[in-house]
Structures are given as structure tokens and as C-alpha cells.
Short mmCIF file of C-alpha atoms and ligand atoms in Angstrom, two decimals:
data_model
loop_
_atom_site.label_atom_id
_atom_site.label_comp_id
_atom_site.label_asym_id
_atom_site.label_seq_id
_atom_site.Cartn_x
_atom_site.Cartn_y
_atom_site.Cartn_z
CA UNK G 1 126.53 32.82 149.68
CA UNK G 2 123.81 34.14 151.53
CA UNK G 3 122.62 37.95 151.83
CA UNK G 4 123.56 37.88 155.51
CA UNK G 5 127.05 36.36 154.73
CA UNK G 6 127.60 38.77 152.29
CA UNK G 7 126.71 42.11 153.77
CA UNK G 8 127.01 41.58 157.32
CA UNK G 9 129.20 44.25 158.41
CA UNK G 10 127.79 47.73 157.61
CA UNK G 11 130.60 50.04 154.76
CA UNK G 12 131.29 53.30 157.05
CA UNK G 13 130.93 56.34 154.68
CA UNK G 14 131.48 60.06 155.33
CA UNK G 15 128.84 62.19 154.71
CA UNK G 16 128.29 66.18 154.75
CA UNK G 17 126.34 66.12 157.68
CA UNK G 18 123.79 69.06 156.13
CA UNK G 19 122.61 66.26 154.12
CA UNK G 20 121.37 64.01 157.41
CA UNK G 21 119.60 66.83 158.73
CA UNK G 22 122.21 68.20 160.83
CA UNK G 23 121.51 72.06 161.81
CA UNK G 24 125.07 73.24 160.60
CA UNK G 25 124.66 75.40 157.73
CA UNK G 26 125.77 79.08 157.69
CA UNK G 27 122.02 79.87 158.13
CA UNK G 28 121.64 77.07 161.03
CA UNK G 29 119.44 75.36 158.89
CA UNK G 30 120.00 71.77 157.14
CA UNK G 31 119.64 70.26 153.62
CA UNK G 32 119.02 66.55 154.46
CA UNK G 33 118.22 64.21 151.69
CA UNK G 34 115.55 61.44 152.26
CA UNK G 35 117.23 58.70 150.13
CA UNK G 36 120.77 59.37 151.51
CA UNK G 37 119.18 59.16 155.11
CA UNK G 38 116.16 56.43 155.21
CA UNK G 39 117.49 54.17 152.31
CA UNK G 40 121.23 53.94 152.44
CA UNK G 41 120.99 54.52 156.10
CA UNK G 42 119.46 51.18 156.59
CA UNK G 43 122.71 49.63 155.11
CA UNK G 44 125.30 51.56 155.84
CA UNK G 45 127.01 53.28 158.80
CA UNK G 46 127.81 57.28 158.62
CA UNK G 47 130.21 59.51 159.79
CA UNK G 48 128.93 63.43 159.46
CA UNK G 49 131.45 65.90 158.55
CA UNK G 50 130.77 69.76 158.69
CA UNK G 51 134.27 70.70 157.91
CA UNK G 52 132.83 74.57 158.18
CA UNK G 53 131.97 73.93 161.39
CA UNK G 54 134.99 72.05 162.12
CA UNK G 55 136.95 74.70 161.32
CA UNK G 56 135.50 76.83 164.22
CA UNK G 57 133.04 79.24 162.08
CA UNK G 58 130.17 78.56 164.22
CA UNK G 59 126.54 78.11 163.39
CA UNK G 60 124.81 80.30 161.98
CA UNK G 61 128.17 81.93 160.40
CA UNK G 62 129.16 84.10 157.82
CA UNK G 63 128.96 83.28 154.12
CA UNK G 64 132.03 82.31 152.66
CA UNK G 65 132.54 81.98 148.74
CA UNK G 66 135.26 80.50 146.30
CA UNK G 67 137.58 82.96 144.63
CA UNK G 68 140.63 83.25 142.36
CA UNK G 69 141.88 80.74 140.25
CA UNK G 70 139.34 78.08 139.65
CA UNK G 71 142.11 74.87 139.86
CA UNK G 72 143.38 76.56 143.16
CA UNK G 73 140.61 78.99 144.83
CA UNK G 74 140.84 80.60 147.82
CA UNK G 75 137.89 80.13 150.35
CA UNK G 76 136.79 83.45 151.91
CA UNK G 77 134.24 85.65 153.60
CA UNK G 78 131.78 87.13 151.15
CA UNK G 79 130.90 89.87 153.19
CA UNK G 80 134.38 90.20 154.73
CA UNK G 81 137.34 89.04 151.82
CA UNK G 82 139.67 89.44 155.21
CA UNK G 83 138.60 86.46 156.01
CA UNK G 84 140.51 83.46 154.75
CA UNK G 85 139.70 80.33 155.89
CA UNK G 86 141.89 78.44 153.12
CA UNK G 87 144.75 77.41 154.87
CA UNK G 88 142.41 76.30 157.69
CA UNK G 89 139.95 74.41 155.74
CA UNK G 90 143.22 72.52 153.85
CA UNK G 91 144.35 71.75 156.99
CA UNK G 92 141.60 70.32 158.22
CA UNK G 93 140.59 67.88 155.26
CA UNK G 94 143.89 66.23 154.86
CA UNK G 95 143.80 65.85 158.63
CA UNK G 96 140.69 63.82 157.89
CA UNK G 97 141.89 62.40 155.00
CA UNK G 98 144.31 60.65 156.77
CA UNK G 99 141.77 59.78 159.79
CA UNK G 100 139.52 58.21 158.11
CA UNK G 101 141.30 55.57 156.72
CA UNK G 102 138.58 52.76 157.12
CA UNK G 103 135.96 54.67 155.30
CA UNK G 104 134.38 52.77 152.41
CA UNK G 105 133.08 56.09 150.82
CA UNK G 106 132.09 59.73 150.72
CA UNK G 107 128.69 61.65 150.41
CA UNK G 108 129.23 65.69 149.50
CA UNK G 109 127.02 68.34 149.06
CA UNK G 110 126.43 69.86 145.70
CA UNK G 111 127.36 73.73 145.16
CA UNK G 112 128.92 73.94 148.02
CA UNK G 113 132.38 75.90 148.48
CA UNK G 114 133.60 73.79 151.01
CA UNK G 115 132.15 70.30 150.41
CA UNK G 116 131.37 70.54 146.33
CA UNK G 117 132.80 67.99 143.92
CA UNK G 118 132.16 69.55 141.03
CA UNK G 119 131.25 72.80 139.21
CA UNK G 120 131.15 74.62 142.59
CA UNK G 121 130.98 78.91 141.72
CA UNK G 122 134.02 80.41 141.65
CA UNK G 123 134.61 84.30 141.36
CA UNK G 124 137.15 86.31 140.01
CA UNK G 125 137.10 88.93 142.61
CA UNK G 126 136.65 89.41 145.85
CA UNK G 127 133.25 91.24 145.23
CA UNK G 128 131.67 88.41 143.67
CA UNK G 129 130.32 89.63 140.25
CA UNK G 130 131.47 86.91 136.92
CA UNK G 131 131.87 83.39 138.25
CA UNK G 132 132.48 79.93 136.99
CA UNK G 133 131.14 77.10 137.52
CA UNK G 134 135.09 74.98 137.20
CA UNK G 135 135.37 75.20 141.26
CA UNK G 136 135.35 71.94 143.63
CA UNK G 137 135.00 72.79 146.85
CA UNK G 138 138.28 73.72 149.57
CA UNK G 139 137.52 70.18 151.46
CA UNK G 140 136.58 68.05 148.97
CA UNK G 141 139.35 68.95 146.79
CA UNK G 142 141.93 67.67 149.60
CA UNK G 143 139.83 64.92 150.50
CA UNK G 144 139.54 63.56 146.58
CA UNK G 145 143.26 64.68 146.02
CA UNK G 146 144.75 62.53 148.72
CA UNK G 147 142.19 59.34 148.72
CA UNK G 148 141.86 59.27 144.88
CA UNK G 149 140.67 55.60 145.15
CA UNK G 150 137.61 56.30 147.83
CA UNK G 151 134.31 56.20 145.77
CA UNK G 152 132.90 59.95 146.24
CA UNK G 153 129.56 61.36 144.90
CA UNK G 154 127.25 64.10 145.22
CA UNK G 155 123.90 64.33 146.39
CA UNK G 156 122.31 65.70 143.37
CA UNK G 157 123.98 63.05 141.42
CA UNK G 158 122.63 59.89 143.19
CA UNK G 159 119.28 61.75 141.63
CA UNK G 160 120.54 59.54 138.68
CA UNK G 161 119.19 55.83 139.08
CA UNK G 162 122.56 55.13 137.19
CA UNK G 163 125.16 56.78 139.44
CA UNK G 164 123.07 55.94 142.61
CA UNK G 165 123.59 51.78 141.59
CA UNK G 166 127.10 52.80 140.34
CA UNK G 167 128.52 54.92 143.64
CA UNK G 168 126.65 52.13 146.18
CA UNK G 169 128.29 49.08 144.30
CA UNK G 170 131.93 50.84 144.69
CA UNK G 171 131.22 51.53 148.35
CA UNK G 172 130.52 47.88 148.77
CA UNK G 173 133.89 46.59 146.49
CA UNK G 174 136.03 49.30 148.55
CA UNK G 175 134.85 48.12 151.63
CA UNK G 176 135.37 44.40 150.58
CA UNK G 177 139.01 45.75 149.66
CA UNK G 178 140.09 46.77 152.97
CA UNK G 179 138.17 43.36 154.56
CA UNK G 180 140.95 41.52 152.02
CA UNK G 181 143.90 43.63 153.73
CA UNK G 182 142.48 42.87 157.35
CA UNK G 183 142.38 39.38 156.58
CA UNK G 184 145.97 39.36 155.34
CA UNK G 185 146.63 40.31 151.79
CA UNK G 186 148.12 37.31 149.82
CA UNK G 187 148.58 35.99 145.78
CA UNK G 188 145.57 33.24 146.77
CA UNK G 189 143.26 35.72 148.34
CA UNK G 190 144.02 38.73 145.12
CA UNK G 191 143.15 36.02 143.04
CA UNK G 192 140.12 35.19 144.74
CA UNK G 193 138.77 38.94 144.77
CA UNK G 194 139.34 39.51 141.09
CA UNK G 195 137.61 36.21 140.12
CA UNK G 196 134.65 37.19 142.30
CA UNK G 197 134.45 40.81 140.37
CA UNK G 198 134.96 39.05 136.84
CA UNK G 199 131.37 39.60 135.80
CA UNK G 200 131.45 43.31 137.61
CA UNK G 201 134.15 45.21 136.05
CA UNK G 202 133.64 43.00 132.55
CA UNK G 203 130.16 45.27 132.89
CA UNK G 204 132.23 48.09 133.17
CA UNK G 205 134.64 47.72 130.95
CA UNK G 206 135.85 44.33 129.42
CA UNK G 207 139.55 45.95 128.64
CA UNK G 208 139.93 46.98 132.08
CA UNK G 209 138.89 43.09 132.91
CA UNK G 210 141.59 41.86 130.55
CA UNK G 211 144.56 44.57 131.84
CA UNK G 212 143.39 43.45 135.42
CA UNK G 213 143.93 39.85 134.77
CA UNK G 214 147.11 40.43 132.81
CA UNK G 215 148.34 42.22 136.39
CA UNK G 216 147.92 38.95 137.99
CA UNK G 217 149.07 36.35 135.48
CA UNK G 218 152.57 36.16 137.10
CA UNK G 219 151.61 36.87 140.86
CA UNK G 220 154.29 36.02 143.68
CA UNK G 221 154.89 36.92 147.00
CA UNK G 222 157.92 39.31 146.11
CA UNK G 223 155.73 41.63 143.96
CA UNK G 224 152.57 41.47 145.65
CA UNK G 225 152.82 45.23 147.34
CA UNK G 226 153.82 46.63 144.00
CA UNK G 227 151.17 44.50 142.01
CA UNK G 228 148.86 44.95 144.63
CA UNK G 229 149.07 49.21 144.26
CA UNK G 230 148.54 48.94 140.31
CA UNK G 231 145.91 46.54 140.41
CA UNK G 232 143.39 48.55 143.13
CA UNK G 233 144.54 51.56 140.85
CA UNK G 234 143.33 50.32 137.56
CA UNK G 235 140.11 48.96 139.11
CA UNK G 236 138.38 51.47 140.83
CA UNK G 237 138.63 53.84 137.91
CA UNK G 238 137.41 51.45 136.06
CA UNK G 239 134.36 50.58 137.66
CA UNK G 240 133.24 54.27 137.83
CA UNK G 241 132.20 54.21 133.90
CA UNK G 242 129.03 54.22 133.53
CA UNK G 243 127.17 50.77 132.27
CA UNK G 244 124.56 51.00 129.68
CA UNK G 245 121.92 48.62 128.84
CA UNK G 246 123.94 47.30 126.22
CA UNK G 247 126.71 46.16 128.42
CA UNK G 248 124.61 44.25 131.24
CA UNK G 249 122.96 42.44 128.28
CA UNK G 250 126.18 41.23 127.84
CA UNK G 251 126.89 40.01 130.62
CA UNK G 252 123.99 38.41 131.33
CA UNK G 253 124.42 36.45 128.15
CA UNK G 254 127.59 35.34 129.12
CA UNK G 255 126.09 34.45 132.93
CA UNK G 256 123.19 32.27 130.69
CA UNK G 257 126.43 30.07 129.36
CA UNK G 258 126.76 28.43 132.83
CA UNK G 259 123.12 27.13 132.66
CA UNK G 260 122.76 26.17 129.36
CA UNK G 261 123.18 22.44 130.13
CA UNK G 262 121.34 22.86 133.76
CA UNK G 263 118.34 24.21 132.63
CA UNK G 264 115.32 22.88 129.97
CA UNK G 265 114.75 24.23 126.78
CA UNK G 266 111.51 26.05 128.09
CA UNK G 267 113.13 27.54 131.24
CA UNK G 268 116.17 28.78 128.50
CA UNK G 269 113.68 30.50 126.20
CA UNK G 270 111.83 32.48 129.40
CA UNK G 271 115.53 33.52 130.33
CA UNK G 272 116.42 35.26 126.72
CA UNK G 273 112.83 36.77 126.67
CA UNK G 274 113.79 38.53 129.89
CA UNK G 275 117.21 39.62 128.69
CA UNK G 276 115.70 40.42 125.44
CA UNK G 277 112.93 42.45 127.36
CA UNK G 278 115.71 43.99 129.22
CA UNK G 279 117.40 45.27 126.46
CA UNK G 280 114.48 46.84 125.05
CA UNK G 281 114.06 48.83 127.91
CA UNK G 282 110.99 46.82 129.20
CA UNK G 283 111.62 45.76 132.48
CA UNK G 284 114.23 46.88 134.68
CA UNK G 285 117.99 45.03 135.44
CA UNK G 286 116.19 43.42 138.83
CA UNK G 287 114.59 40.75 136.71
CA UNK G 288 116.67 39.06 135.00
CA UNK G 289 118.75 38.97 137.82
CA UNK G 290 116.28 37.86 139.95
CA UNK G 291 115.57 34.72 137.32
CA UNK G 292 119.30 34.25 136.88
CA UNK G 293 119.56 33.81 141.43
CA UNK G 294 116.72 31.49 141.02
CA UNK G 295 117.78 29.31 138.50
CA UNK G 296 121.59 29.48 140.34
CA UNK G 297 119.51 28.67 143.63
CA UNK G 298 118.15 25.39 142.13
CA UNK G 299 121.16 24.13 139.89
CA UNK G 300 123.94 26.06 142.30
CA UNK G 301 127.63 26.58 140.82
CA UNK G 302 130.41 27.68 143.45
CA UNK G 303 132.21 30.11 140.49
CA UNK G 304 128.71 31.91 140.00
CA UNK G 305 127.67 31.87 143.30
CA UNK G 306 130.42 34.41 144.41
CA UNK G 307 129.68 36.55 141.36
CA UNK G 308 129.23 39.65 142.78
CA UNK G 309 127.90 41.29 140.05
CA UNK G 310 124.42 39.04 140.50
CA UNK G 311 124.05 41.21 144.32
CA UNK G 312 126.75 43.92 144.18
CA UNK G 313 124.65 45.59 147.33
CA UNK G 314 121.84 44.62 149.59
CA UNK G 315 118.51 43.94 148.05
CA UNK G 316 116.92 46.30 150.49
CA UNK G 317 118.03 49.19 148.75
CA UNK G 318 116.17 48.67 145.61
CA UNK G 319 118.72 49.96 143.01
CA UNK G 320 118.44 47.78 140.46
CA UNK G 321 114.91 48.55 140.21
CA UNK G 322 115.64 51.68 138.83
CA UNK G 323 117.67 50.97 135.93
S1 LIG M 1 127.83 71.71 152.75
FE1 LIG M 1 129.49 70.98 154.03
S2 LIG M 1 130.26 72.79 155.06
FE2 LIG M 1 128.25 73.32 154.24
S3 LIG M 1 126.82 72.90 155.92
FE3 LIG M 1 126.92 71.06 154.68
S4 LIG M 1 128.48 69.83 155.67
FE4 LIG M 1 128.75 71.91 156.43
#
């Protein structure tokens, strides 16, 4: 399959519009990120959210802070504790939620007590004074809560060449995901998705691979919903660990099995110098993979041809380069 087959329809993500430059902060300034809005935004489409300014603060606004219990905070004014935008801002994100039901993924600003994911302040009082940092911001936490499957990250996290690759891949299987219910979810085409993620999720986790092909040993019509649910649930967990080094070297050893009879004895020994120079630390994941597509270009095979794990995402965004 060819790049353009492949990626032809842009994944729509939401993204905390701060980070693409928008002027909606509480000081009317912006935070925008350069790789979030030159690189990605050559691939894929994006929705910004200000859910504070959704809300009706305004821009500029007040500061508003996290405050009480850290697994249930309330959001309100620092300046004026009065003000409790809680209900509002709950309101609002599973409103959204719900809305954006085509999304393929989410982009959230660090530290912040409304978009956050993760170790967001939180005070004890009113007054500020002794915080943790065990908060997740008032919107995100709906957001994550009620579309537990939609691949969400953090800007200062996609700082990590790992995470970045990681995050961008699950946009791209999500939004493959809902392509397979447009098209009309059957046992044929389930099939057909996990055998084009085998080398994928094995990366990931090769139990997870096994447990996800157990799910589908017995697949008929009358359980497809229910089989369906537990299968999407076991997968995108999965493919959220982290892959070391390690684990792509064995997958590309496992990929070098399907040429072992297509290719000379040479052309095999430059292959395992390149994993081998992988594994070392030498040369990044790109080229190996890049060998791998060549050699598949010139001796093709329809079962590794759809292996998405050889171009998970668009070349253009260069994030195999990095790790
Ligand atoms: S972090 Fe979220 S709420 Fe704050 S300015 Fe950015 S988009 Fe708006």
C-alpha cells in the first residue's frame, strides 16, 4: 500500500488551543508549541478547545486554581474563592465529550487547572499555600473519564522522542478504528484490522497480542458487539506501553523471517548489521525500517505489506528518526 493510500484522510484531534497560538489565556497571551503546530499540523486536522473561554470567563480573565481533594478538586477563583466554575467547567467537557465523537485524539496543556493531565497543583485551601502536584485538570478529567479509549497527551510530554512516536501512532490506529465502523463493522473486516496491527501491538506487548487473538478465535456475527467492546478495550491500553529498543529488535527479527528465502546471503548479513546497529543504539529505528520497505518493495508480500507497524504514521513527520 502506498503512503497516499494509507494516510489520505487527515485524524481530527482536539487540541488546547493556547498551544496553536491562540490569544486565550487568562493573561490574553498564548503558549503555542512549534512541533504540535508546523509538524503534526501538516498531517493532521485540529479542533482548538479553550474550555476557559468556553465557559464564558473572557480573555484576559481571572486566575482560577485547583482546590480540595486532589481525586475530586474544585476549580475556583484565586483571587476570588466565590467563584466556582466547577460545575460549569464539568458541564462543559462532557458536553464535548460527547460532541466530539469522530476525534482521533487529544492535545492538553501541561500544568494547567483546566486542561492538565497530570500532576496539575492542587491546594488545600482556598488561600493557596501547601499544594500537590496529584491534580488533573477540571476538563481533562471529564474528557479522559468518559472517552477512556481516545489517545490523550500533553505537550511537555511529546518533548519525549518516545511518547511523541507512541501518542502519533495511536492517533493514527484510533482513527483507522472508527474508518472500520464507517465501513461496516464485521468478523472479516476485525480480523483484517488485528492481522494488520500483529507486528504493532506484538512491539508493545506480545501478551496483549496473544489475549487479542484469543478474543477473536471464535468470532461470529452474534457476539461481534460484545467481542468487538473487549477487544478495542484491551488494545488501546496496550499499545500505550512504552517500546524499548529491545522490543523493536524483536520484531524486526521476526519481520527478517519473511525474507530469508527472498533475499541473498549478502543483502541478509547488511540487514542484521542494521538491526544489530540498532540495538546498540547506533542508528535510529528509521533505518532498518527503511531497508526492511526496500527489500519488501523489491520481493513484495501482501501479509507484510499491510503491516502497519513498518509506517504506523506519515513519513513526513520524522518520528522514527528520533528513537
Ligand atoms: S490551558 Fe486550556 S484553558 Fe488554559 S488557555 Fe490553554 S486552552 Fe485555555
Amino acid at each position: 500500500m502506498t503512503e497516499e493510500t494509507f494516510f489520505s484522510e487527515q485524524p481530527i484531534i482536539g487540541v488546547s488551543a493556547c498551544l496553536l497560538g491562540h490569544n486565550v489565556r487568562y493573561d490574553g497571551g498564548h503558549k503555542r508549541d512549534s512541533f504540535i503546530a508546523e509538524i503534526l499540523g501538516r498531517e493532521m486536522e485540529f479542533l482548538p478547545v479553550c474550555p476557559e473561554a468556553a465557559i464564558g470567563l473572557g480573555v484576559p480573565r481571572p486566575m482560577i486554581h485547583l482546590v480540595g481533594d486532589p481525586r475530586q478538586p474544585r476549580l475556583v477563583g484565586v483571587q476570588d474563592p466565590t467563584m466556582d466554575v466547577t460545575r460549569r467547567m464539568e458541564a462543559y467537557a462532557a458536553d464535548q465529550a460527547r460532541q466530539l465523537n469522530g476525534i482521533s485524539g487529544y492535545i492538553l496543556k501541561k500544568n494547567s487547572p483546566s486542561c492538565g493531565m497530570e500532576r496539575v497543583k492542587v491546594y488545600a485551601a482556598e488561600s493557596g499555600g501547601h499544594c500537590v502536584r496529584k491534580g488533573t485538570g477540571a476538563f481533562a478529567r471529564v474528557l479522559m473519564a468518559q472517552r477512556p479509549l481516545l489517545p490523550v497527551e500533553e505537550e511537555g510530554r511529546l518533548n519525549d522522542a518516545v511518547l511523541r512516536e507512541n501518542f502519533v501512532n495511536r492517533v493514527y490506529v484510533y482513527q483507522r478504528w472508527h474508518n472500520l465502523h464507517a465501513a461496516g463493522l464485521t468478523p472479516a473486516r476485525l480480523i483484517a484490522f488485528h492481522t494488520d496491527h500483529k507486528y504493532l501491538v506484538m512491539a508493545h506487548s506480545q501478551a496483549a497480542y496473544q489475549r487479542l487473538g484469543r478474543l477473536l478465535s471464535n468470532l461470529s456475527k452474534s457476539d461481534l458487539d460484545k467481542i468487538t467492546h473487549s477487544y478495542i478495550h484491551e488494545l488501546m491500553p496496550a499499545l500505550k506501553r512504552r517500546v524499548t529498543r529491545k522490543r523493536h529488535v524483536n520484531v524486526l527479527q521476526h519481520i527478517m523471517g519473511y525474507l530469508k528465502k527472498r533475499i541473498g546471503s549478502d543483502d541478509k548479513r547488511e540487514l542484521s548489521a542494521n538491526i544489530e546497529a540498532y540495538r546498540r543504539g547506533e542508528t535510529p529505528l528509521v533505518v532498518p525500517i527503511t531497508l526492511f520497505r526496500h527489500y519488501f518493495r523489491i520481493h513484495p508480500d501482501e501479509y507484510m505489506s499491510r503491516q502497519i507497524y513498518l509506517q504506523p504514521h506519515p513519513d513526513s513527520l520524522g518520528l522514527r528518526n528520533g528513537i
